[in-house]
mmCIF file of C-alpha atoms in Angstrom:
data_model
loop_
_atom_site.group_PDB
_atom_site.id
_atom_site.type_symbol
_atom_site.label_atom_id
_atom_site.label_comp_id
_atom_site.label_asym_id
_atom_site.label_seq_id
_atom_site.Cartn_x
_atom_site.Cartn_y
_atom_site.Cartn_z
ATOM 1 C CA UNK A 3 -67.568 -117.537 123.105
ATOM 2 C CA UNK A 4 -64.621 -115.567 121.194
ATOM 3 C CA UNK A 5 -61.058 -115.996 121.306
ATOM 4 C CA UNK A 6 -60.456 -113.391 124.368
ATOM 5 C CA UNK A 7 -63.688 -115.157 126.434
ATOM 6 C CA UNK A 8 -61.533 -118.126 126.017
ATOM 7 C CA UNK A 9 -58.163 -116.596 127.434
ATOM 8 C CA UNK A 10 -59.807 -115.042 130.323
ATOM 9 C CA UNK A 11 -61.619 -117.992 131.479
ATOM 10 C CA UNK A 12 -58.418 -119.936 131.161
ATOM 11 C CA UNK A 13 -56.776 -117.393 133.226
ATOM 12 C CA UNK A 14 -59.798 -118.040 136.105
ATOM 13 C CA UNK A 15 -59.699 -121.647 135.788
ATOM 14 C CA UNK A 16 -58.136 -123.248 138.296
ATOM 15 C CA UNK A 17 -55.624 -125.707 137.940
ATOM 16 C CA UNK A 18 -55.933 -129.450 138.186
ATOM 17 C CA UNK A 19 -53.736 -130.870 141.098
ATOM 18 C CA UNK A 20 -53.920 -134.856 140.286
ATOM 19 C CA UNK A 21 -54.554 -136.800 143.158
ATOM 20 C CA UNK A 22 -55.648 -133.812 145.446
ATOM 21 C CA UNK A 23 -58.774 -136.151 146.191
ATOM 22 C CA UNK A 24 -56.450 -138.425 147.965
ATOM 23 C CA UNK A 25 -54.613 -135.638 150.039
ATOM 24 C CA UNK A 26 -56.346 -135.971 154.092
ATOM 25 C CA UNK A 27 -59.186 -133.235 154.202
ATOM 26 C CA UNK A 28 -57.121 -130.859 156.249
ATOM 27 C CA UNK A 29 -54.879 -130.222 152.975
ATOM 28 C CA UNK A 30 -57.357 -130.633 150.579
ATOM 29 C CA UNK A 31 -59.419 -127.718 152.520
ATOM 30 C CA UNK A 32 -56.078 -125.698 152.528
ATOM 31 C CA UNK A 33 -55.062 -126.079 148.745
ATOM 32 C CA UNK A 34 -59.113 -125.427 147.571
ATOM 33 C CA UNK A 35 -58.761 -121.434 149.609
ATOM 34 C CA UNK A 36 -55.716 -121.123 148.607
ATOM 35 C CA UNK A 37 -57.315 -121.484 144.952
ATOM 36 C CA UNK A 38 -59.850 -119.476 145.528
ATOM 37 C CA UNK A 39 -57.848 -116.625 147.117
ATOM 38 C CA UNK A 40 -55.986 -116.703 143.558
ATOM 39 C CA UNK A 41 -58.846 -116.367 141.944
ATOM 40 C CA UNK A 42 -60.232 -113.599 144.352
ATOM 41 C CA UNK A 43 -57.115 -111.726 143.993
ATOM 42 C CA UNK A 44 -57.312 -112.179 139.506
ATOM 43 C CA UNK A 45 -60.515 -110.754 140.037
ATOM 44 C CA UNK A 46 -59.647 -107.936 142.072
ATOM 45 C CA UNK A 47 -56.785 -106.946 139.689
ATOM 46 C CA UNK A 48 -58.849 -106.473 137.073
ATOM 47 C CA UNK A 49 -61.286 -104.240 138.456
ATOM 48 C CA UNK A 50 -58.309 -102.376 139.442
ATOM 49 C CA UNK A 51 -57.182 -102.159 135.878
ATOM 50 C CA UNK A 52 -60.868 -100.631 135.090
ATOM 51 C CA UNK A 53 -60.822 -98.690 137.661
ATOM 52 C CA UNK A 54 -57.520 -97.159 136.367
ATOM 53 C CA UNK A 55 -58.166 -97.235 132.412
ATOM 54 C CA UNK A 56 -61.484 -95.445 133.250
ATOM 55 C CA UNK A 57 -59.638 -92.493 135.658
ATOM 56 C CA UNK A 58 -56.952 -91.976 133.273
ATOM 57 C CA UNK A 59 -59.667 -91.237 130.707
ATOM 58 C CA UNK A 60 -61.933 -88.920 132.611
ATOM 59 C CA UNK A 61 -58.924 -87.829 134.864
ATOM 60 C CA UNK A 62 -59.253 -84.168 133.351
ATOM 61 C CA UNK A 63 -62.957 -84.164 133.607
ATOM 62 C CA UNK A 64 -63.006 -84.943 137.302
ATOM 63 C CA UNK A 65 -63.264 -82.417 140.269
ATOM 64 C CA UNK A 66 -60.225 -82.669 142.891
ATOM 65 C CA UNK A 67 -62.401 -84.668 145.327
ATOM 66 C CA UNK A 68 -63.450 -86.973 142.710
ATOM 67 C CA UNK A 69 -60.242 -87.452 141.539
ATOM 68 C CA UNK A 70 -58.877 -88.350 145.740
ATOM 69 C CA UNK A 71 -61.904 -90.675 145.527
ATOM 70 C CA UNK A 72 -61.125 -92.679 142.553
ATOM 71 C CA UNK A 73 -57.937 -92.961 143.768
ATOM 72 C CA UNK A 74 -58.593 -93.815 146.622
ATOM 73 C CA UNK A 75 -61.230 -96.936 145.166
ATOM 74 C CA UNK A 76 -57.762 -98.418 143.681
ATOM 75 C CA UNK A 77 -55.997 -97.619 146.749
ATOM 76 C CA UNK A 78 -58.685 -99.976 148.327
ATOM 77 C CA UNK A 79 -58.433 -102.533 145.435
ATOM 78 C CA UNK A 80 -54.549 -102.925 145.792
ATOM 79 C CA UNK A 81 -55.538 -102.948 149.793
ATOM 80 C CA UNK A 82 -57.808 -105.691 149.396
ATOM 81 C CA UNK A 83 -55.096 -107.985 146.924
ATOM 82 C CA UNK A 84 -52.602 -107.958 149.180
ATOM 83 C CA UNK A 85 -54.988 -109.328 152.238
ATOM 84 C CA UNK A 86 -55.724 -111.946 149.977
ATOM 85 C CA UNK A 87 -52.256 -112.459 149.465
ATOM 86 C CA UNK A 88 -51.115 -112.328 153.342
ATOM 87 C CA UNK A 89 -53.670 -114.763 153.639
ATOM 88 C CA UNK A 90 -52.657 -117.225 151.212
ATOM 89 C CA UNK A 91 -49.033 -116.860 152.261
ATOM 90 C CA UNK A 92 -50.547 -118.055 155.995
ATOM 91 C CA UNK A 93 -52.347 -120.845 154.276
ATOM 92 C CA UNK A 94 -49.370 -122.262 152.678
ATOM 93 C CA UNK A 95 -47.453 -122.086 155.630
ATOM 94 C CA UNK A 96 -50.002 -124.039 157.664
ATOM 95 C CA UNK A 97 -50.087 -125.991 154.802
ATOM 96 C CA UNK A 98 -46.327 -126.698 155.402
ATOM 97 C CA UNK A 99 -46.089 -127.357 158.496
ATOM 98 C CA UNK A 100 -49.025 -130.531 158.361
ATOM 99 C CA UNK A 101 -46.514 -132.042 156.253
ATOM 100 C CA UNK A 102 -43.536 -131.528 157.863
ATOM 101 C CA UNK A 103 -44.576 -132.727 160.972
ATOM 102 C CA UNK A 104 -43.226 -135.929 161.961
ATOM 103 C CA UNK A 105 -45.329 -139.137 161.204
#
């Protein structure tokens, strides 16, 4: 594993939250998607960097309608990031309000 393999899976990891175990199940269930939408949403980015390197490469090789749709496969990337996003933003607002509520 080099240097770089290192970095990235660093980047993917993700991080500890000490005494999550002892959070009720509810917010434990809550914090764990809204990890994994993080990690969804890394992901995504960097096939949209790909995507891009790879059409700024071959952009004067490609037809008009190939161009329009490899454009539109990063159009779909960014599309798909900010669901994750909106949905993570929901989470941590449910998330809020199960502790705010009075005991």
């Amino acid at each position: 594993m080099g240097k770089d393999s290192k970095k990235e899976e660093r980047k993917f990891s993700p991080p500890i939250y000490p005494g999550i175990e002892n959070l009720p199940c509810e917010l434990q269930r809550n914090f764990t998607l809204m990890r994994e939408l993080d990690n969804r949403a890394e992901e995504k980015k960097c096939e949209i960097d790909k995507l891009a390197e790879e059409y700024i490469r071959n952009v004067r090789n490609l037809a008009p309608d190939q161009r329009v749709e490899h454009l539109q496969k990063i159009q779909n990337g960014f599309s798909k990031c900010k669901e994750y996003s909106d949905n993570k933003v929901q989470l941590a607002m449910q998330t809020y309000e199960m502790v705010s509520k009075p005991v």
